[in-house]
Coordinates of C-alpha atoms in Angstrom, one line a residue:
X816 CA -75.8 16.6 54.6
X817 CA -79.5 16.1 53.3
X818 CA -81.7 13.6 54.8
X819 CA -84.8 12.4 53.3
X820 CA -87.6 10.2 54.3
X821 CA -88.6 7.1 52.5
X822 CA -91.1 9.1 50.7
X823 CA -91.5 12.5 49.6
X824 CA -93.3 14.6 46.7
X825 CA -91.9 17.5 44.6
X826 CA -94.4 19.7 42.7
X827 CA -92.7 22.4 41.0
X828 CA -93.4 22.9 37.4
X829 CA -91.4 20.8 35.2
X830 CA -88.7 22.5 32.8
X831 CA -88.2 20.8 29.4
X832 CA -84.4 19.4 29.2
X833 CA -81.8 17.0 28.2
X834 CA -79.7 14.0 27.8
X835 CA -81.1 10.8 26.7
X836 CA -80.0 7.8 25.0
X837 CA -82.9 5.6 24.7
X838 CA -86.6 4.9 25.6
X839 CA -88.2 1.8 26.7
X840 CA -90.2 -1.2 26.0
X841 CA -92.2 -3.4 28.7
X842 CA -93.8 -6.7 29.2
X843 CA -97.0 -7.3 31.2
X844 CA -98.0 -10.4 33.0
X845 CA -100.9 -12.1 30.6
X846 CA -104.6 -11.0 32.0
X847 CA -102.9 -9.2 34.7
X848 CA -102.7 -5.5 35.4
X849 CA -99.0 -6.0 37.0
X850 CA -95.6 -5.1 35.3
X851 CA -93.2 -8.0 35.1
X852 CA -89.6 -7.6 36.1
X853 CA -87.7 -7.4 32.9
X854 CA -83.5 -7.6 32.9
X855 CA -83.5 -4.5 30.8
X856 CA -85.6 -1.9 28.7
X857 CA -85.8 -1.0 25.0
X858 CA -87.3 1.3 22.6
X859 CA -89.1 -0.8 20.5
X860 CA -89.2 -4.7 19.9
X861 CA -87.8 -7.3 22.4
X862 CA -84.3 -7.2 24.0
X863 CA -81.7 -8.6 22.0
X864 CA -79.9 -10.2 25.1
X865 CA -81.7 -13.2 26.9
X866 CA -82.3 -12.8 30.6
X867 CA -79.5 -15.0 31.2
X868 CA -76.9 -13.5 28.8
X869 CA -73.2 -13.6 29.8
X870 CA -71.6 -10.5 28.0
X871 CA -72.3 -8.2 24.9
X872 CA -71.1 -9.4 21.5
X873 CA -68.4 -6.5 21.3
X874 CA -66.4 -7.9 24.1
X875 CA -63.9 -10.4 24.3
X876 CA -65.0 -11.9 27.7
X877 CA -61.7 -13.7 28.0
X878 CA -59.5 -10.5 27.7
X879 CA -56.7 -10.6 29.8
X880 CA -56.7 -8.0 32.9
X881 CA -53.6 -5.5 33.3
X882 CA -51.5 -3.0 32.2
X883 CA -52.1 0.8 32.0
X884 CA -54.0 2.8 29.2
X885 CA -52.5 6.5 28.8
X886 CA -55.2 8.9 26.7
X887 CA -54.9 12.6 26.3
X888 CA -57.0 15.5 26.7
X889 CA -56.3 19.2 25.3
X890 CA -56.9 21.9 27.8
X891 CA -57.1 21.5 31.6
X892 CA -59.0 21.1 34.5
X893 CA -60.0 22.3 38.3
X894 CA -62.5 20.0 39.6
X895 CA -63.4 16.5 40.0
X896 CA -67.0 16.8 40.0
X897 CA -68.7 16.4 36.7
X898 CA -72.3 16.9 37.9
X899 CA -72.0 20.6 38.7
X900 CA -72.0 23.9 36.2
X901 CA -69.0 25.2 38.1
X902 CA -65.3 24.3 37.0
X903 CA -63.9 21.9 34.3
X904 CA -64.2 18.8 35.5
X905 CA -61.3 16.0 35.0
X906 CA -62.0 13.3 32.0
X907 CA -63.3 9.8 33.5
X908 CA -65.3 10.6 36.7
X909 CA -68.6 9.9 35.3
X910 CA -67.5 7.1 33.4
X911 CA -65.3 5.2 35.7
X912 CA -66.4 6.1 39.4
X913 CA -69.9 6.5 39.5
X914 CA -72.5 4.3 38.1
X915 CA -76.1 4.3 37.3
X916 CA -78.9 1.9 37.9
X917 CA -79.0 0.7 34.4
X918 CA -76.1 0.5 31.6
X919 CA -76.0 0.9 27.9
X920 CA -75.6 -1.7 25.2
X921 CA -73.8 -0.3 22.6
X922 CA -74.7 -2.9 19.7
X923 CA -78.6 -2.1 20.1
X924 CA -80.0 1.2 19.3
X925 CA -82.2 2.2 22.0
X926 CA -81.6 -0.6 24.9
X927 CA -80.1 -0.6 28.5
X928 CA -79.6 -3.4 30.7
X929 CA -79.3 -3.7 34.6
X930 CA -76.3 -2.5 36.6
X931 CA -76.9 -1.5 40.2
X932 CA -80.4 -2.4 39.5
X933 CA -81.0 -6.1 38.9
X934 CA -84.5 -5.7 37.0
X935 CA -86.7 -2.8 36.1
X936 CA -90.6 -2.6 36.1
X937 CA -92.6 -0.2 33.9
X938 CA -96.3 0.0 32.8
X939 CA -97.7 0.3 29.6
X940 CA -98.3 4.1 30.0
X941 CA -94.8 4.6 31.3
X942 CA -96.2 6.9 34.0
X943 CA -93.6 5.1 36.5
X944 CA -91.0 2.8 37.3
X945 CA -89.9 0.3 39.8
X946 CA -86.2 -0.7 40.2
X947 CA -84.8 -3.6 42.5
X948 CA -81.7 -3.1 43.6
X949 CA -78.6 -5.9 43.5
X950 CA -78.0 -6.9 47.0
X951 CA -74.5 -7.2 46.4
X952 CA -74.1 -3.6 45.2
X953 CA -71.7 -1.4 46.9
X954 CA -69.6 1.7 47.1
X955 CA -66.0 1.5 47.0
X956 CA -65.4 2.1 50.7
X957 CA -67.5 -1.1 51.1
X958 CA -70.8 0.4 52.2
X959 CA -73.8 -1.2 50.5
X960 CA -75.9 0.8 47.9
X961 CA -79.5 1.3 49.2
X962 CA -82.7 2.6 48.2
X963 CA -82.0 5.7 50.2
X964 CA -78.8 6.4 48.4
X965 CA -80.9 6.3 45.3
X966 CA -83.5 9.0 46.5
X967 CA -80.8 11.1 47.9
X968 CA -79.0 11.3 44.5
X969 CA -82.5 12.0 42.8
X970 CA -83.0 14.9 45.3
X971 CA -79.4 16.0 45.0
X972 CA -79.1 16.5 41.6
X973 CA -82.6 17.7 41.0
X974 CA -81.7 20.6 43.4
X975 CA -78.2 21.1 43.2
X976 CA -77.1 19.2 39.9
X977 CA -76.4 20.6 36.2
X978 CA -79.3 22.3 34.7
X979 CA -80.1 19.5 32.6
X980 CA -80.4 17.4 35.8
X981 CA -82.4 19.6 37.4
X982 CA -84.8 20.1 34.7
X983 CA -85.6 16.5 33.8
X984 CA -85.5 15.3 37.4
X985 CA -88.2 17.9 38.3
X986 CA -90.5 15.5 36.0
X987 CA -90.6 12.9 38.9
X988 CA -93.3 13.6 41.3
X989 CA -93.0 11.2 43.8
X990 CA -90.4 8.8 44.9
X991 CA -91.3 6.0 47.3
X992 CA -89.2 3.1 49.1
X993 CA -91.6 0.0 48.2
X994 CA -89.2 -2.5 49.7
X995 CA -85.9 -3.3 51.4
X996 CA -84.3 -3.2 47.5
X997 CA -87.0 -1.3 45.8
X998 CA -87.7 2.1 44.7
X999 CA -90.5 3.5 42.7
X1000 CA -90.5 6.7 40.8
X1001 CA -93.7 8.4 39.5
X1002 CA -93.6 10.7 37.0
X1003 CA -95.7 13.9 36.1
X1004 CA -98.4 14.0 33.3
X1005 CA -96.4 15.5 30.7
X1006 CA -96.2 12.4 28.7
X1007 CA -92.6 11.9 28.5
X1008 CA -92.2 8.4 27.9
X1009 CA -88.3 8.7 28.0
X1010 CA -88.4 9.3 31.6
X1011 CA -87.9 5.7 32.9
X1012 CA -84.9 5.6 31.1
X1013 CA -83.6 8.7 32.0
X1014 CA -84.1 7.7 35.8
X1015 CA -82.3 4.7 35.0
X1016 CA -79.2 6.7 33.6
X1017 CA -79.0 8.7 36.9
X1018 CA -75.7 8.6 38.7
X1019 CA -76.1 7.1 42.0
X1020 CA -74.1 8.8 44.8
X1021 CA -73.2 7.9 48.2
X1022 CA -75.6 9.8 50.7
X1023 CA -73.2 9.4 53.9
X1024 CA -70.2 11.0 52.0
X1025 CA -71.8 14.0 50.3
X1026 CA -72.7 17.5 51.8
X1027 CA -75.6 18.9 49.8
X1028 CA -74.7 22.6 50.8
X1029 CA -71.2 22.3 49.4
X1030 CA -71.9 20.1 46.3
X1031 CA -72.1 23.0 44.0
X1032 CA -68.7 24.0 45.0
X1033 CA -65.7 23.0 42.6
X1034 CA -63.4 20.4 44.4
X1035 CA -60.3 18.3 44.0
X1036 CA -61.1 15.6 46.7
X1037 CA -61.2 12.3 45.1
X1038 CA -65.0 11.3 44.7
X1039 CA -66.2 7.9 46.0
X1040 CA -68.6 6.1 43.7
X1041 CA -69.5 2.2 42.8
X1042 CA -67.8 2.1 39.7
X1043 CA -64.9 -0.2 38.6
X1044 CA -62.1 2.4 39.1
X1045 CA -60.7 4.5 42.3
X1046 CA -59.1 7.9 41.6
X1047 CA -55.5 7.3 42.2
X1048 CA -53.2 10.4 41.7
X1049 CA -54.2 14.0 40.7
X1050 CA -52.1 16.5 39.5
X1051 CA -54.4 19.3 38.9
X1052 CA -54.6 20.9 35.4
X1053 CA -52.2 18.1 34.1
X1054 CA -53.3 14.7 34.8
X1055 CA -55.4 12.4 36.5
X1056 CA -54.9 8.7 37.0
X1057 CA -57.4 5.7 37.9
X1058 CA -56.8 2.2 39.1
X1059 CA -58.7 -0.6 39.2
X1060 CA -60.7 -1.3 42.2
X1061 CA -59.8 -4.9 43.1
X1062 CA -62.9 -5.3 45.4
X1063 CA -65.0 -4.0 42.6
X1064 CA -68.5 -5.3 43.2
X1065 CA -69.7 -5.5 39.5
X1066 CA -66.7 -7.1 37.7
X1067 CA -68.7 -10.4 36.7
X1068 CA -72.1 -8.6 35.7
X1069 CA -73.0 -9.7 32.2
X1070 CA -72.9 -5.8 31.1
X1071 CA -69.2 -5.7 32.4
X1072 CA -67.8 -8.8 31.8
X1073 CA -64.8 -8.3 29.0
X1074 CA -64.9 -4.6 29.7
X1075 CA -62.6 -2.3 32.3
X1076 CA -59.5 -4.7 31.6
X1077 CA -56.9 -2.0 32.4
X1078 CA -55.4 -2.0 35.8
X1079 CA -54.6 1.6 35.2
X1080 CA -56.3 4.4 33.0
X1081 CA -54.5 7.7 32.8
X1082 CA -55.5 11.1 31.2
X1083 CA -52.8 13.5 30.2
X1084 CA -53.8 17.2 29.5
X1085 CA -51.9 19.3 26.8
X1086 CA -52.1 22.9 26.1
X1087 CA -52.7 22.3 22.3
X1088 CA -53.0 19.6 19.7
X1089 CA -49.8 20.1 18.2
X1090 CA -48.1 19.1 21.5
X1091 CA -50.5 16.3 22.3
X1092 CA -50.0 14.6 18.8
X1093 CA -46.0 15.1 19.3
X1094 CA -46.6 12.9 22.4
X1095 CA -48.5 10.3 20.7
X1096 CA -45.7 10.0 18.2
X1097 CA -43.1 9.7 20.8
X1098 CA -45.4 6.6 22.5
X1099 CA -46.3 8.8 25.8
X1100 CA -50.0 8.3 24.6
X1101 CA -51.4 4.8 23.5
X1102 CA -54.3 5.9 21.4
X1103 CA -55.3 9.0 19.7
X1104 CA -58.6 9.5 17.8
X1105 CA -58.2 11.8 14.9
X1106 CA -60.6 14.1 12.9
X1107 CA -58.0 16.2 11.1
X1108 CA -57.9 15.0 7.6
X1109 CA -54.8 16.7 6.8
X1110 CA -53.0 15.0 9.7
X1111 CA -54.6 12.0 9.2
X1112 CA -53.3 12.0 5.1
X1113 CA -50.0 13.5 5.9
X1114 CA -49.0 13.8 9.5
X1115 CA -48.7 9.8 10.1
X1116 CA -45.5 9.4 8.2
X1117 CA -43.2 8.6 11.2
X1118 CA -40.8 5.7 12.3
X1119 CA -43.2 3.9 14.5
X1120 CA -45.9 3.8 11.9
X1121 CA -43.8 2.8 9.1
X1122 CA -42.2 0.0 11.1
X1123 CA -45.9 -1.4 12.2
X1124 CA -45.6 -0.2 16.0
X1125 CA -48.3 2.1 15.1
X1126 CA -51.4 1.2 13.7
X1127 CA -53.9 3.6 11.8
X1128 CA -57.6 2.2 11.3
X1129 CA -60.9 3.2 10.4
X1130 CA -63.9 2.1 11.9
X1131 CA -67.4 1.6 10.6
X1132 CA -70.2 3.9 12.3
X1133 CA -73.8 3.3 12.0
X1134 CA -75.1 6.3 14.0
X1135 CA -76.1 9.8 13.0
X1136 CA -73.1 12.1 11.9
X1137 CA -74.6 14.9 14.3
X1138 CA -74.4 18.4 13.9
X1139 CA -70.9 20.2 13.7
X1140 CA -71.3 24.0 12.8
X1141 CA -70.7 27.7 13.0
X1142 CA -72.8 28.6 15.6
X1143 CA -74.8 32.2 15.4
X1144 CA -75.7 33.6 19.0
X1145 CA -79.3 34.9 18.2
X1146 CA -79.2 36.7 21.3
X1147 CA -76.7 39.0 19.6
X1148 CA -79.0 41.9 17.7
X1149 CA -76.3 41.3 14.9
X1150 CA -77.8 37.8 14.1
X1151 CA -81.4 38.2 15.1
X1152 CA -82.4 38.7 11.7
X1153 CA -82.5 35.4 9.7
X1154 CA -81.5 37.1 6.3
X1155 CA -78.3 37.9 8.0
X1156 CA -77.7 34.7 8.7
X1157 CA -78.9 33.1 5.5
X1158 CA -76.4 35.2 3.8
X1159 CA -73.4 34.2 6.0
X1160 CA -74.5 30.4 5.1
X1161 CA -74.2 31.3 1.5
X1162 CA -70.8 32.6 2.1
X1163 CA -69.5 29.6 3.6
X1164 CA -67.6 27.6 0.2
X1165 CA -67.7 24.0 1.4
X1166 CA -66.3 22.6 -1.9
X1167 CA -63.4 25.0 -1.8
X1168 CA -62.6 24.5 1.9
X1169 CA -62.8 20.8 1.6
X1170 CA -60.6 20.4 -1.2
X1171 CA -58.1 22.6 -0.1
X1172 CA -58.0 22.2 3.7
X1173 CA -59.1 18.6 4.0
X1174 CA -58.0 16.7 1.3
X1175 CA -61.6 16.2 0.0
X1176 CA -62.3 13.9 3.0
X1177 CA -65.7 15.4 4.5
X1178 CA -69.0 15.4 3.2
X1179 CA -71.3 18.1 4.0
X1180 CA -73.9 17.8 7.0
X1181 CA -77.3 18.8 5.4
X1182 CA -79.2 17.7 8.6
X1183 CA -79.1 17.6 12.5
X1184 CA -79.5 13.7 12.2
X1185 CA -77.5 13.4 9.0
X1186 CA -76.1 9.6 7.8
X1187 CA -79.3 8.3 9.2
X1188 CA -83.1 7.3 8.7
X1189 CA -84.0 10.3 11.4
X1190 CA -82.6 13.0 8.5
X1191 CA -85.1 14.9 6.5
X1192 CA -82.7 15.8 4.1
X1193 CA -83.9 14.5 0.7
X1194 CA -87.2 13.2 2.1
X1195 CA -90.7 14.3 1.4
X1196 CA -92.7 15.1 4.8
X1197 CA -94.9 12.3 5.2
X1198 CA -98.6 12.3 6.7
X1199 CA -97.2 12.2 10.4
X1200 CA -94.9 15.0 9.8
X1201 CA -97.6 17.2 7.9
X1202 CA -100.0 16.7 11.0
X1203 CA -97.3 17.6 13.4
X1204 CA -96.0 20.8 11.5
X1205 CA -99.6 22.1 10.7
X1206 CA -99.8 24.4 13.6
X1207 CA -96.2 25.9 12.8
X1208 CA -96.4 26.1 8.9
X1209 CA -94.6 29.5 9.2
X1210 CA -91.8 27.9 10.7
X1211 CA -90.9 25.4 8.1
X1212 CA -89.6 26.5 4.4
X1213 CA -91.6 25.0 1.9
X1214 CA -88.4 23.3 0.3
X1215 CA -87.5 21.7 3.4
X1216 CA -91.1 20.4 3.8
X1217 CA -90.9 18.8 0.3
X1218 CA -87.2 17.7 0.5
X1219 CA -85.8 19.7 -2.3
X1220 CA -83.5 21.6 0.0
X1221 CA -79.9 21.4 -0.3
X1222 CA -77.0 24.1 1.4
X1223 CA -75.5 26.1 -1.2
X1224 CA -72.7 24.4 -3.1
X1225 CA -70.2 26.3 -5.3
X1226 CA -67.7 25.0 -8.3
X1227 CA -65.0 24.6 -5.9
X1228 CA -62.7 27.2 -7.6
X1229 CA -62.6 29.4 -4.8
X1230 CA -64.5 32.2 -6.3
X1231 CA -68.2 31.6 -4.9
X1232 CA -69.6 34.5 -7.1
X1233 CA -73.1 33.2 -7.0
X1234 CA -72.7 32.9 -3.3
X1235 CA -71.5 36.9 -2.8
X1236 CA -74.2 37.7 -5.2
X1237 CA -77.0 36.3 -3.4
X1238 CA -75.8 37.0 0.2
X1239 CA -75.3 40.7 -1.0
X1240 CA -78.8 40.6 -1.9
X1241 CA -80.1 39.2 1.3
X1242 CA -77.9 41.7 3.6
X1243 CA -79.4 44.5 1.3
X1244 CA -82.8 43.4 2.5
X1245 CA -82.0 43.3 5.9
X1246 CA -80.4 47.0 5.8
X1247 CA -76.8 46.8 5.0
X1248 CA -75.1 47.9 2.0
X1249 CA -71.3 47.8 0.6
X1250 CA -70.0 51.0 0.5
X1251 CA -66.1 51.5 0.2
X1252 CA -65.6 47.9 0.3
X1253 CA -67.2 48.0 3.8
X1254 CA -70.4 46.4 4.7
X1255 CA -72.4 49.2 6.7
X1256 CA -75.7 49.5 8.4
X1257 CA -78.1 51.6 6.2
X1258 CA -79.3 53.4 9.2
X1259 CA -76.6 53.9 11.9
X1260 CA -73.6 53.5 9.1
X1261 CA -71.7 51.5 11.8
X1262 CA -69.9 48.4 9.7
X1263 CA -71.0 44.8 10.1
X1264 CA -68.3 43.0 11.9
X1265 CA -68.2 40.2 14.6
X1266 CA -66.0 38.0 16.7
X1267 CA -65.8 34.4 16.0
X1268 CA -64.3 32.6 19.3
X1269 CA -61.8 29.8 18.4
X1270 CA -60.9 27.1 21.0
X1271 CA -58.3 25.4 19.2
X1272 CA -55.8 26.1 16.2
X1273 CA -57.3 23.8 14.1
X1274 CA -60.5 25.4 14.7
X1275 CA -58.4 28.8 13.7
X1276 CA -57.5 27.6 10.3
X1277 CA -61.1 27.2 9.1
X1278 CA -62.1 30.3 10.8
X1279 CA -59.4 32.2 9.2
X1280 CA -60.2 30.9 5.7
X1281 CA -64.0 31.8 6.4
X1282 CA -63.4 35.2 7.7
X1283 CA -61.3 36.0 4.4
X1284 CA -64.2 34.9 2.5
X1285 CA -66.2 37.3 4.5
X1286 CA -63.8 40.3 3.8
X1287 CA -64.3 39.9 0.0
X1288 CA -67.9 41.6 0.8
X1289 CA -66.7 44.0 3.5
X1290 CA -67.3 41.8 6.9
X1291 CA -64.8 42.4 9.5
X1292 CA -65.0 38.8 11.2
X1293 CA -62.3 38.6 13.8
X1294 CA -60.7 35.3 15.1
X1295 CA -60.2 35.1 19.0
X1296 CA -58.4 32.0 20.4
X1297 CA -58.6 31.7 24.0
X1298 CA -57.5 29.3 26.7
X1299 CA -59.6 26.2 27.9
X1300 CA -61.2 27.8 31.2
X1301 CA -62.1 31.3 29.4
X1302 CA -63.8 29.3 26.6
X1303 CA -65.7 27.2 28.5
X1304 CA -67.0 30.3 30.8
X1305 CA -67.8 32.2 27.7
X1306 CA -69.6 29.5 26.3
X1307 CA -71.6 28.4 29.6
X1308 CA -72.9 32.3 29.5
X1309 CA -73.2 32.7 26.0
X1310 CA -70.7 35.4 25.9
X1311 CA -69.6 35.0 22.2
X1312 CA -71.1 36.1 18.7
X1313 CA -69.9 33.0 16.8
X1314 CA -68.5 29.7 18.1
X1315 CA -67.7 26.2 16.3
X1316 CA -69.6 23.4 18.3
X1317 CA -70.4 19.8 17.4
X1318 CA -73.5 18.5 18.7
X1319 CA -73.2 14.2 18.7
X1320 CA -76.2 12.3 18.3
X1321 CA -77.5 8.7 18.8
X1322 CA -80.1 6.6 16.9
X1323 CA -82.5 7.6 20.1
X1324 CA -82.3 11.2 20.4
X1325 CA -84.7 12.3 23.5
X1326 CA -84.7 14.5 26.4
X1327 CA -81.3 16.2 25.4
X1328 CA -82.8 17.6 22.8
X1329 CA -84.9 19.8 24.9
X1330 CA -81.4 20.9 26.5
X1331 CA -80.0 21.7 23.1
X1332 CA -83.0 23.4 21.4
X1333 CA -85.8 24.1 24.0
X1334 CA -87.0 27.5 24.4
X1335 CA -86.2 27.4 28.5
X1336 CA -82.9 26.1 27.6
X1337 CA -82.2 29.1 25.5
X1338 CA -82.9 31.5 28.5
X1339 CA -80.7 29.3 31.1
X1340 CA -77.0 29.7 31.2
X1341 CA -75.3 26.0 31.3
X1342 CA -77.3 24.6 28.4
X1343 CA -76.1 23.3 25.1
X1344 CA -78.7 25.7 23.4
X1345 CA -76.0 27.9 22.2
X1346 CA -77.7 29.8 19.4
X1347 CA -80.6 30.8 21.7
X1348 CA -83.2 28.6 19.6
X1349 CA -86.6 29.7 21.1
X1350 CA -89.3 28.4 18.9
X1351 CA -93.1 26.9 19.6
X1352 CA -92.4 24.4 16.4
X1353 CA -89.5 23.1 18.1
X1354 CA -90.5 22.9 21.4
X1355 CA -93.5 21.1 20.0
X1356 CA -91.7 18.7 17.8
X1357 CA -89.4 17.6 20.7
X1358 CA -92.6 17.1 22.8
X1359 CA -93.8 14.8 20.0
X1360 CA -91.1 12.8 19.7
X1361 CA -90.8 11.9 23.7
X1362 CA -94.5 11.0 23.5
X1363 CA -94.1 8.7 20.4
X1364 CA -95.4 5.3 21.4
X1365 CA -94.2 3.5 18.0
X1366 CA -91.2 3.8 15.9
X1367 CA -92.9 5.2 12.7
X1368 CA -94.1 8.2 15.1
X1369 CA -90.9 8.7 16.7
X1370 CA -89.0 8.8 13.2
X1371 CA -91.8 11.3 12.1
X1372 CA -91.3 13.6 15.1
X1373 CA -87.4 13.3 14.5
X1374 CA -87.6 14.5 11.2
X1375 CA -90.1 17.2 11.9
X1376 CA -87.8 18.7 14.5
X1377 CA -84.9 18.3 11.9
X1378 CA -86.8 20.6 9.3
X1379 CA -88.1 23.3 11.9
X1380 CA -84.5 23.4 12.9
X1381 CA -82.8 23.5 9.5
X1382 CA -85.5 26.3 8.5
X1383 CA -84.6 28.6 11.3
X1384 CA -80.9 29.0 10.2
X1385 CA -79.4 28.7 13.5
X1386 CA -76.0 27.4 12.3
X1387 CA -73.7 27.2 9.2
X1388 CA -73.6 23.5 9.0
X1389 CA -70.1 22.1 8.4
X1390 CA -69.2 18.6 7.6
X1391 CA -68.6 15.0 9.0
X1392 CA -66.2 12.1 8.4
X1393 CA -68.0 8.9 7.2
X1394 CA -65.7 6.7 9.4
X1395 CA -64.0 6.9 12.8
X1396 CA -60.4 7.2 12.5
X1397 CA -58.0 5.9 15.2
X1398 CA -54.3 5.7 15.6
X1399 CA -53.0 3.4 18.4
X1400 CA -49.6 1.7 19.6
X1401 CA -49.8 -2.1 18.7
X1402 CA -49.7 -3.1 22.4
X1403 CA -53.4 -2.6 22.4
X1404 CA -55.6 -5.4 21.4
X1405 CA -59.5 -5.0 20.7
X1406 CA -62.6 -7.4 19.7
X1407 CA -63.2 -8.5 16.4
X1408 CA -66.8 -7.0 16.5
X1409 CA -67.2 -3.3 16.4
X1410 CA -70.4 -2.0 17.5
X1411 CA -73.1 0.4 16.2
X1412 CA -71.4 3.2 17.8
X1413 CA -67.8 2.6 16.9
X1414 CA -64.9 1.3 18.7
X1415 CA -65.2 1.0 22.6
X1416 CA -61.7 1.6 24.5
X1417 CA -63.2 0.0 27.6
X1418 CA -63.5 -3.3 25.8
X1419 CA -60.0 -3.4 24.7
X1420 CA -56.8 -4.8 26.5
X1421 CA -53.0 -4.8 26.7
X1422 CA -51.2 -7.7 25.2
X1423 CA -49.2 -8.6 28.4
X1424 CA -45.9 -9.1 26.4
X1425 CA -46.1 -5.4 25.0
X1426 CA -44.6 -2.0 26.4
X1427 CA -46.6 0.4 27.9
X1428 CA -46.8 4.3 27.1
X1429 CA -44.4 6.1 28.9
X1430 CA -45.1 7.1 32.3
X1431 CA -44.4 11.0 32.5
X1432 CA -47.4 13.5 32.5
X1433 CA -46.7 16.2 30.1
X1434 CA -45.1 19.5 31.5
X1435 CA -47.4 22.5 30.9
X1436 CA -45.6 25.8 30.4

């Protein structure tokens, strides 16, 4: 087991990295240089909730406790450690077993409130942060959470955690125990104003139970944390069951009141979406998020829905749509030429695909931050953006800079003649020609072809449609569906030509953008930079975003990042739904108010008189 003193330093060069959700605000004592402790931190403006707030507005503080919630996942798992690269972790460990110093408010764009920490202090320049721990905070085995546990967790994840943990925790240059319940993190000079928040979201682990030497090995030993649930039963690869900790220390905190209402939460695993949906229809699953327009439009005509036992509901969203896309692996020589990527983008006929496959339910995604003010689409770059992008003018297309860019559109007939004509012209410029119905390299005479890796049958349907369009210009696109474990391994090691992937986005993009698009991430296995983006302009815009001190500068930096990413043609943008879709059995009840980020099942509850989902876990062939 690792042992640390109360003070240590770390001086390795910081790497750019990821996951973030918000940045913070601060308050100062009038006329003094000291920071005033606050109950939370926000990106801009004041906290919405006062220091003495009792619960979030999107919960029912009087929700009854009890019952079981059964949810489903596709695939399998072979680990109970979500904080390492190896293995596929079971769902729910991070959410229900481990806690962080601060908790997120889902009805505010950029705000966190105290969880393990009762207060937080930050100076104006955000060069450090001080957390004061709650004296009552403890792990589920009854051991108090101490400053030493916080220090241990930082060092463990910095040295042995996932790549994102390792890279952004290296921006901490010093950790000090400044009191029995206070710990101070001092940051490097990179100007990353989000770091106090990043540390606030760090999972706090029990020092007395973790051996650092074996931490990176997959394990099915139930972990101990400080969260509201305990791991109860595990059937490797099939199901995991959590039971509510009756002695949970934080049950009455304002950030938790009205949440975690189920006595049990279980995740059952299914091999494919078809068997999962059949299980939902039979009552074996309580709630099913839906993203398939065909199934949403046609597949919910079954007895339980017709007689009202199952509810279909659409929920509003006020967050960016994110980027769902077909991803070029630009590490492959075949996709290194931007003209090739541009040609393949022109061959994707969204209008026809949306009409024939998805009942016209989708909107085309035109930006990495679509459906929000952070999007650059349809907007001329303002003065701030022009200044930021001036050193990288060669990396931004003029039509993206002036806001006139839009993705290719067809007449929806399925012919896409204009798209094919423009694509073949680009292929010719890149050194390919159509010969005997086959697109070949003019130098090597090798045919142009590649493999598209599929994770689900739903993906396969879209990919086969796209592959047929490519066949019309002599391209052999081979679709290969693999099991979830192999798919995860190949994705993490970038062993693919093309995949379909979805990068969700919050209203407060931050460090996770480095993990998705930063040059360092492109060369590091296990990151989310699947296209292999390695761009000085992208790196500079992410840095500007993290250093932004006001909302206008932040929005400008994000839009500028959007423009550079769009100009790189790293993906074929797909589409998004305008609202959240969820089907659930009527025994579940929900609060009246839906927060900015959509429904939150952790705030739902079961009507005591209503039956629960069937208890049998799925049988996997």
